[in-house]
CSV table of N, CA and C in Angstrom, one decimal:
chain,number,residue,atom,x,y,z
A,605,UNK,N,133.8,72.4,81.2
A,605,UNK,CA,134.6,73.2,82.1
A,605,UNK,C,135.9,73.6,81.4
A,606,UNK,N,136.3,74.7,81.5
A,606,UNK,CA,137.4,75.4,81.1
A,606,UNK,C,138.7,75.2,81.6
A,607,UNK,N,139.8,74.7,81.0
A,607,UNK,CA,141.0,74.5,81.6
A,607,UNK,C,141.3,75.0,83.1
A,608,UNK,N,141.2,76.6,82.5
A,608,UNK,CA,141.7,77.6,83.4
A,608,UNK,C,141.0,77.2,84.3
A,609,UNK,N,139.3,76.9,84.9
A,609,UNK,CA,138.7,76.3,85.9
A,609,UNK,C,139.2,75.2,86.3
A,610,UNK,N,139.4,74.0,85.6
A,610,UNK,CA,140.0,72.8,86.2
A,610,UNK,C,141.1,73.3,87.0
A,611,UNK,N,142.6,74.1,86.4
A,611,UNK,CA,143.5,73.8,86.6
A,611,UNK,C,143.5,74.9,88.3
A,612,UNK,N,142.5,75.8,88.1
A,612,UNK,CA,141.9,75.9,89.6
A,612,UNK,C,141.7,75.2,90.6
A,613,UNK,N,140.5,74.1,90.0
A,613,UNK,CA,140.1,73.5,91.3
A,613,UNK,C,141.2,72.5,91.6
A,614,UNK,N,142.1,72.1,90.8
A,614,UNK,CA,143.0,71.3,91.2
A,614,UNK,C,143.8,71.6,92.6
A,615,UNK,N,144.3,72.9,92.1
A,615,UNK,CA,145.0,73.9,93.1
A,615,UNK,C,144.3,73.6,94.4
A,616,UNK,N,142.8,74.0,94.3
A,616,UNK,CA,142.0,74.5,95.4
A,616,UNK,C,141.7,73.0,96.6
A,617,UNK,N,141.6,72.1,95.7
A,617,UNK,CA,141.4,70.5,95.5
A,617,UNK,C,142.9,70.0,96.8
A,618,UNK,N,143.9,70.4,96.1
A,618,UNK,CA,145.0,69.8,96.7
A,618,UNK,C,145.6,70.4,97.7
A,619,UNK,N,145.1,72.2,97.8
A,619,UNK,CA,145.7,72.9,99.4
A,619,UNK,C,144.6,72.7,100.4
A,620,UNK,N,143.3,72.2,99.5
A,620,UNK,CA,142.1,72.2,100.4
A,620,UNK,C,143.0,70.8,101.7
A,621,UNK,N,142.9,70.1,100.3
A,621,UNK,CA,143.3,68.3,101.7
A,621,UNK,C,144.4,68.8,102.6
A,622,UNK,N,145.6,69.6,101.8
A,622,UNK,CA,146.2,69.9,102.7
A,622,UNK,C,145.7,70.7,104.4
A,623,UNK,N,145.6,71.4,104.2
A,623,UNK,CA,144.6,72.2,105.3
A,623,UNK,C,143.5,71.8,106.0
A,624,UNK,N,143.0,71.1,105.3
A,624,UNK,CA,142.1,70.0,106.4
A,624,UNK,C,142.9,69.3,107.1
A,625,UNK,N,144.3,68.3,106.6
A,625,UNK,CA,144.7,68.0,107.9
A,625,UNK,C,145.2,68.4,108.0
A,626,UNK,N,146.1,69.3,108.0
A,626,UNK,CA,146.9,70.2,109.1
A,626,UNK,C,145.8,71.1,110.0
A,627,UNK,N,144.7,71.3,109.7
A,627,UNK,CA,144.1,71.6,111.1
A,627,UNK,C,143.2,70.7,112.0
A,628,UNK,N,143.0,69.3,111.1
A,628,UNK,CA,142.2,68.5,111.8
A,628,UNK,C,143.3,67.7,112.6
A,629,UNK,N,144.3,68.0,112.6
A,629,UNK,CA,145.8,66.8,112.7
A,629,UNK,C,145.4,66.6,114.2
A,630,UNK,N,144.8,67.2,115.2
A,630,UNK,CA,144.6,66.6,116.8
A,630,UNK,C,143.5,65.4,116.4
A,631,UNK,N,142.9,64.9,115.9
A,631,UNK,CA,141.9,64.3,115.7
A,631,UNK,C,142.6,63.0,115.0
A,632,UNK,N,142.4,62.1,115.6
A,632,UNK,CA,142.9,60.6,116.2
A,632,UNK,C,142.8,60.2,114.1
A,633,UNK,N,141.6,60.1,114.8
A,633,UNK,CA,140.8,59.5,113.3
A,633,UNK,C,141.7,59.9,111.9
A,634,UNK,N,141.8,61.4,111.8
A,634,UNK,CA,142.8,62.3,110.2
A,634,UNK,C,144.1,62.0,111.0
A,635,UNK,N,144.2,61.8,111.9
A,635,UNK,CA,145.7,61.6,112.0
A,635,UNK,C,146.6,60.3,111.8
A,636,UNK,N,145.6,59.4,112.3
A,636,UNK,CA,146.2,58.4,112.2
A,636,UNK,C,146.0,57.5,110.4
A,637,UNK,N,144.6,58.3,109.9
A,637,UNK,CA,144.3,57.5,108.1
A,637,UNK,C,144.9,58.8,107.5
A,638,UNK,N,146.2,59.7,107.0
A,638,UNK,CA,146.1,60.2,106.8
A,638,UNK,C,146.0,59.9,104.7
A,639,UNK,N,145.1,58.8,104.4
A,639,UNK,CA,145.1,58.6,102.8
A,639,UNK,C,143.8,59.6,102.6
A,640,UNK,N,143.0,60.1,103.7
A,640,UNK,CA,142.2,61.3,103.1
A,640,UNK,C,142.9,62.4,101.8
A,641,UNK,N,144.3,62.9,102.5
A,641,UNK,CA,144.6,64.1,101.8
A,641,UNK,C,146.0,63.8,100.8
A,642,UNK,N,145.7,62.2,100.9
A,642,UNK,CA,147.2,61.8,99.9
A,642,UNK,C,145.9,61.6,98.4
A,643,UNK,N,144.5,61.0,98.9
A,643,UNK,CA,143.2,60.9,98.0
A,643,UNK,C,143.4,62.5,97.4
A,644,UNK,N,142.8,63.5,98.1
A,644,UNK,CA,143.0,65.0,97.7
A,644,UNK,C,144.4,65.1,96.5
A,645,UNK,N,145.5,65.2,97.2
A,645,UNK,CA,146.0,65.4,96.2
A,645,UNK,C,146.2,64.6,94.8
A,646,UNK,N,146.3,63.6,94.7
A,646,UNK,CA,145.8,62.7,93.3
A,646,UNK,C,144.3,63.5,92.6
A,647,UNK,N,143.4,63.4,93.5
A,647,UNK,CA,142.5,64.4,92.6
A,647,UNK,C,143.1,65.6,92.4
A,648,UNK,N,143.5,66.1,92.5
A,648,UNK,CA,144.0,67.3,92.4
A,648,UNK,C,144.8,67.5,90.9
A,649,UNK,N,145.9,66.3,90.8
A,649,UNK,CA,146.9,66.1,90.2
A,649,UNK,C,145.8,65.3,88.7
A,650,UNK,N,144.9,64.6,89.0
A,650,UNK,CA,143.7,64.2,87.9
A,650,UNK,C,143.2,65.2,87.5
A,651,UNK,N,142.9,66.3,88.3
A,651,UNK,CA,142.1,67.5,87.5
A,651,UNK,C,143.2,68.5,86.6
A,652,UNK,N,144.5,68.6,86.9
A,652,UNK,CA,145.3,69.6,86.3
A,652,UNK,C,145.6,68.5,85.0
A,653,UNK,N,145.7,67.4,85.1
A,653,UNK,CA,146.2,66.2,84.0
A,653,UNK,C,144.9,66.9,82.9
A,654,UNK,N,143.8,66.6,83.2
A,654,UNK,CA,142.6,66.6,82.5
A,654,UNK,C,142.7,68.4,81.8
A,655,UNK,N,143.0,69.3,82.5
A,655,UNK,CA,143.5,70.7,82.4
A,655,UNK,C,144.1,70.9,81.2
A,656,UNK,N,145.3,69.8,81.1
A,656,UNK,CA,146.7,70.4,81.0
A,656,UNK,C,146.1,69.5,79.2
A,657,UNK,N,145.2,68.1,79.5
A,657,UNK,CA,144.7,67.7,77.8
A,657,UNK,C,143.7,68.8,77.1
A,658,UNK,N,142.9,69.7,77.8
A,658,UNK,CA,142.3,70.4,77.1
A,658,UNK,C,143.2,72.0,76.5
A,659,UNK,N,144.1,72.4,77.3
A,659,UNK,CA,145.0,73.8,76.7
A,659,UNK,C,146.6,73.3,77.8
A,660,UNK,N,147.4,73.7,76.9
A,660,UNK,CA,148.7,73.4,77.0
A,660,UNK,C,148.8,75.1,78.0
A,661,UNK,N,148.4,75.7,79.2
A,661,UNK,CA,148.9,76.9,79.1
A,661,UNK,C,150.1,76.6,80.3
A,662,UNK,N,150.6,78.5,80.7
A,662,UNK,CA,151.4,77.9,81.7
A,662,UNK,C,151.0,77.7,82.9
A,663,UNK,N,149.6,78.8,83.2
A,663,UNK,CA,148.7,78.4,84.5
A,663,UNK,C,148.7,76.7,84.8
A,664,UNK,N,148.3,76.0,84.1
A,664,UNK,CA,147.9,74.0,84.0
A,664,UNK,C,149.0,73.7,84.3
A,665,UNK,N,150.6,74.3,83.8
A,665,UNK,CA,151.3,73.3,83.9
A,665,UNK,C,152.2,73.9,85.4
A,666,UNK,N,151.6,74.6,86.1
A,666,UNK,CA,151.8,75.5,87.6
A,666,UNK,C,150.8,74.6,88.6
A,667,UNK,N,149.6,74.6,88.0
A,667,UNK,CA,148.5,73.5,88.6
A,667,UNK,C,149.1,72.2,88.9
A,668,UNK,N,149.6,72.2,87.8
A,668,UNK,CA,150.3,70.1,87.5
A,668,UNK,C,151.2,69.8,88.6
A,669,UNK,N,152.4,71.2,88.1
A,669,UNK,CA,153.5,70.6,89.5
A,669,UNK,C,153.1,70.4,90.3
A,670,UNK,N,152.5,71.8,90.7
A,670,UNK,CA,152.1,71.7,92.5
A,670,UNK,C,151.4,70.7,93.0
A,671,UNK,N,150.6,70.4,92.4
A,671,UNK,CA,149.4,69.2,92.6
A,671,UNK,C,150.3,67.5,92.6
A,672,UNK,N,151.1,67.9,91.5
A,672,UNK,CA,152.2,66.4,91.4
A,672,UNK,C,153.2,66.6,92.7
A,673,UNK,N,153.6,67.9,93.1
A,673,UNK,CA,154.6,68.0,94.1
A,673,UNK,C,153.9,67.3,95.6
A,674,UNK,N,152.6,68.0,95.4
A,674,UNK,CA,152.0,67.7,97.0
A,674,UNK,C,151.7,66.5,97.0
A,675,UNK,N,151.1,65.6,96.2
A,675,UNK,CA,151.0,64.1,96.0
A,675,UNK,C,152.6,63.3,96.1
A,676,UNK,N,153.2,63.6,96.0
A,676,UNK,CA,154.4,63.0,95.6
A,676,UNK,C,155.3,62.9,97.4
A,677,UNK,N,154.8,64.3,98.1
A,677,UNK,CA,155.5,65.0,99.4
A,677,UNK,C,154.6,64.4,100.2
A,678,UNK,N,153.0,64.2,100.2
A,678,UNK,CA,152.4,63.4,101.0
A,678,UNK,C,152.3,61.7,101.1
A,679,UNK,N,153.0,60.9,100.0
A,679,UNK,CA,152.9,59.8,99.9
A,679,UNK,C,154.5,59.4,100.1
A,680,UNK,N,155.2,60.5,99.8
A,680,UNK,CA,156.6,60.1,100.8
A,680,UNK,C,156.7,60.2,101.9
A,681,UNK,N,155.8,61.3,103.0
A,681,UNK,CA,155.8,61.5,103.8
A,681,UNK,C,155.0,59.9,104.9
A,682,UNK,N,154.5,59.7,104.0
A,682,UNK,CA,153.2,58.6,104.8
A,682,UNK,C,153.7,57.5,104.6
A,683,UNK,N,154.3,56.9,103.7
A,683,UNK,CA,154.9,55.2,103.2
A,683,UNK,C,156.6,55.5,103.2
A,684,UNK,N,157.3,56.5,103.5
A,684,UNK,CA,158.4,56.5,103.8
A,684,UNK,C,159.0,56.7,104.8
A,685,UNK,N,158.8,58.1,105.2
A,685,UNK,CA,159.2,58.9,106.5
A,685,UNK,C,158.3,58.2,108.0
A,686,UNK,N,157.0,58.2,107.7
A,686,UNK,CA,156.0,57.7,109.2
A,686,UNK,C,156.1,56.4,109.2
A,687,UNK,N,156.8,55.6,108.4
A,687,UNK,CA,156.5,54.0,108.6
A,687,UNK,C,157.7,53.7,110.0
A,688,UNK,N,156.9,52.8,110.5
A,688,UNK,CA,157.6,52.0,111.5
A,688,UNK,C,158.6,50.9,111.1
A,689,UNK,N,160.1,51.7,112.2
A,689,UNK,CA,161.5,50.7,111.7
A,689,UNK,C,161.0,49.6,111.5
A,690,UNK,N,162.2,49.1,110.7
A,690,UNK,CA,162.2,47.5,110.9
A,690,UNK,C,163.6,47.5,111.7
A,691,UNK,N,163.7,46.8,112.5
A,691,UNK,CA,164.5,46.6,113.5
A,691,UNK,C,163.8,45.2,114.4
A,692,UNK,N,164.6,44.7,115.1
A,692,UNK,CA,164.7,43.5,116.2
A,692,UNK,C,163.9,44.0,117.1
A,693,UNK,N,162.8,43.9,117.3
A,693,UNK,CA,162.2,44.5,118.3
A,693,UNK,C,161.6,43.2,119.3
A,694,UNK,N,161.3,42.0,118.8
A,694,UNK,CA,160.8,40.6,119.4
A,694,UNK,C,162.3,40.2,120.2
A,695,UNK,N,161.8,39.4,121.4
A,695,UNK,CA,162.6,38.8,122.2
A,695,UNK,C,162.3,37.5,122.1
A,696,UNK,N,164.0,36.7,121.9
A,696,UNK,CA,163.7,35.2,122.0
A,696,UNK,C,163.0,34.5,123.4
A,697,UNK,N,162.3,33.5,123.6
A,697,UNK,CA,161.6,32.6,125.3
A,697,UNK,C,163.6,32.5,125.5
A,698,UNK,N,163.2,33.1,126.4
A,698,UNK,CA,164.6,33.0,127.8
A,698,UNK,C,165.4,34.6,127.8
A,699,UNK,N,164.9,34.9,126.5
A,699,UNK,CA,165.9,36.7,126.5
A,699,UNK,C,165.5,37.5,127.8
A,700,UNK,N,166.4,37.8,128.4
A,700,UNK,CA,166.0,39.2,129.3
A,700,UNK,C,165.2,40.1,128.4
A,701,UNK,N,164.1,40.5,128.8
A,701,UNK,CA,163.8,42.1,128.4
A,701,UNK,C,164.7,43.5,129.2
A,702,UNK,N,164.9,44.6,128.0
A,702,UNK,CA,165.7,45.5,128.1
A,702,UNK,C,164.7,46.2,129.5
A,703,UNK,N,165.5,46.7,130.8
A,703,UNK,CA,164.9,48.0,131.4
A,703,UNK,C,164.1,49.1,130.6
A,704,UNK,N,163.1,49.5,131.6
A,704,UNK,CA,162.5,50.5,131.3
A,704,UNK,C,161.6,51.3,132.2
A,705,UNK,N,161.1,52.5,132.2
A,705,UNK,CA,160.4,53.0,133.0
A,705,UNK,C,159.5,53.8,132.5
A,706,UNK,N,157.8,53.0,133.0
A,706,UNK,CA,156.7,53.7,132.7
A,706,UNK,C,156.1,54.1,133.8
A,707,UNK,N,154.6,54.9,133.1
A,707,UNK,CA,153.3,55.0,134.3
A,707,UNK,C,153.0,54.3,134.5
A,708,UNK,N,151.8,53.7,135.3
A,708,UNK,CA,151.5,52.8,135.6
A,708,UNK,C,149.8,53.2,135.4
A,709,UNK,N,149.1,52.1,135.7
A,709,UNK,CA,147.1,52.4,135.7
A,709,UNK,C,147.3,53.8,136.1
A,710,UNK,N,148.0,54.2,137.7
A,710,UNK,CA,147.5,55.4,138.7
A,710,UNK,C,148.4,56.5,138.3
A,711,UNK,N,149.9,55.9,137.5
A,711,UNK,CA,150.1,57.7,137.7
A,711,UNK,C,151.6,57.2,138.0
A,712,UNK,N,151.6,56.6,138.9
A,712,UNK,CA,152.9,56.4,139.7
A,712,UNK,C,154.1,56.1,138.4
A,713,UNK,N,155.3,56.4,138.4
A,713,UNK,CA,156.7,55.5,137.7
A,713,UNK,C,157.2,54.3,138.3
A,714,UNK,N,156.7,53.4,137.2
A,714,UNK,CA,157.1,52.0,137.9
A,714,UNK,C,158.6,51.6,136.5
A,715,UNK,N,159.4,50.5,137.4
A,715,UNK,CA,160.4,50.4,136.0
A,715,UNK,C,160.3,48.8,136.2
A,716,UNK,N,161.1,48.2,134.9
A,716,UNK,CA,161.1,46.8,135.0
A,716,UNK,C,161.9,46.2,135.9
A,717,UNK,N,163.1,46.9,136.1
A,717,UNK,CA,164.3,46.1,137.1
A,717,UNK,C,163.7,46.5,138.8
A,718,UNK,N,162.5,47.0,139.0
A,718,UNK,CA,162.4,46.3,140.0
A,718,UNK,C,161.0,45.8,140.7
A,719,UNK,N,160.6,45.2,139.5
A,719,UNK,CA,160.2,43.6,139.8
A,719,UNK,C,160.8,42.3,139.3
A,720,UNK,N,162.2,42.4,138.7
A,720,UNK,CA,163.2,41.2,138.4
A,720,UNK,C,163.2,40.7,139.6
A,721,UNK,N,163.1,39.3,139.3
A,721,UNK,CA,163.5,38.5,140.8
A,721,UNK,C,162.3,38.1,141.6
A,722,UNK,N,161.5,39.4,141.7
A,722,UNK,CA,160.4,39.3,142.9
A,722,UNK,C,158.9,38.7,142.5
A,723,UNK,N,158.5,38.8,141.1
A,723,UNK,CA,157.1,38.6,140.4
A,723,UNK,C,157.1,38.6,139.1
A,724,UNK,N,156.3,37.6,138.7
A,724,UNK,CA,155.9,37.4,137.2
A,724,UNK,C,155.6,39.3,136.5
A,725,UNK,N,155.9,39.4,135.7
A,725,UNK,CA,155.4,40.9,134.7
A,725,UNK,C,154.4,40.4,133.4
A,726,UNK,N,153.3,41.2,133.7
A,726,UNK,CA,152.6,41.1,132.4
A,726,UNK,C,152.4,42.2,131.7
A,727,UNK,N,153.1,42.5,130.4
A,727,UNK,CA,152.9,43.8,129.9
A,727,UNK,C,151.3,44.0,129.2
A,728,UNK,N,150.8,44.9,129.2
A,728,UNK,CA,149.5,45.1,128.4
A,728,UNK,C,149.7,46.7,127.6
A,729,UNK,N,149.5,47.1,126.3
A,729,UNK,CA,150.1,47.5,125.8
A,729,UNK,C,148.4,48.3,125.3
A,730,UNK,N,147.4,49.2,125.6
A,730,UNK,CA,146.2,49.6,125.2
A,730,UNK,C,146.6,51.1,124.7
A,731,UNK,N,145.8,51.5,123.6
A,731,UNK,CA,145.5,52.4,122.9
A,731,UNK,C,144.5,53.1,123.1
A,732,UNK,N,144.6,54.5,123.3
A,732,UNK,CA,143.2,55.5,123.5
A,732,UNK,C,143.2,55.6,124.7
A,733,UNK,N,141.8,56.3,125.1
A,733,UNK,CA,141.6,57.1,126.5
A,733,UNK,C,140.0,56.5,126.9
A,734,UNK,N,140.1,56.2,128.4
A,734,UNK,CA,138.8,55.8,128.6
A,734,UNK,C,138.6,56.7,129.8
């Protein structure tokens, strides 16, 4: 294969991942593993590398950035920016827990300060839709 074709599919390789998830991004599954299109761009950035050993042109080394830029912007994006704080978020046995106010199973707004005093609370904390 021909530089020029590598340093194509690289291109095509690394807007493709992109674009898959930004349109699959409602979908639990691509949204929450997003290493599909951080995978994409590394190949991408493998195919322009491989490009850029067979002809030095300036197409390959347009391929390279972009392909190194979007690898570089998705794996900042995912291991920097999306990571969850670190912060004090555990309560010592005897801390008050802070106020708050949720739904509840039915719908209704229930808050914590008022069942202080009157009944044990058990939080259950579930994921997804049934």
């Amino acid at each position: 294969m021909t530089a020029a074709r590598l340093a194509a599919l690289s291109v095509l390789v690394a807007a493709g991942g992109l674009a898959a998830y930004v349109l699959l991004f409602r979908v639990a599954a691509v949204r929450n593993h997003p290493v599909g299109y951080v995978l994409a761009f590394a190949v991408g950035t493998a195919l322009a590398a491989l490009a850029l050993a067979r002809a030095r042109r300036w197409y390959v080394w347009v391929a390279l950035g972009l392909s190194t830029l979007l690898l570089a912007g998705g794996a900042w994006v995912n291991f920097v920016v999306a990571r969850i704080p670190d912060g004090p978020t555990a309560l010592r046995v005897g801390e008050p827990a802070l106020d708050f106010t949720l739904p509840d199973a039915n719908g209704r707004t229930v808050s914590l300060a008022g069942y202080r005093g009157k009944k044990a609370v058990v939080l259950v904390f579930y994921r997804g839709y049934w």
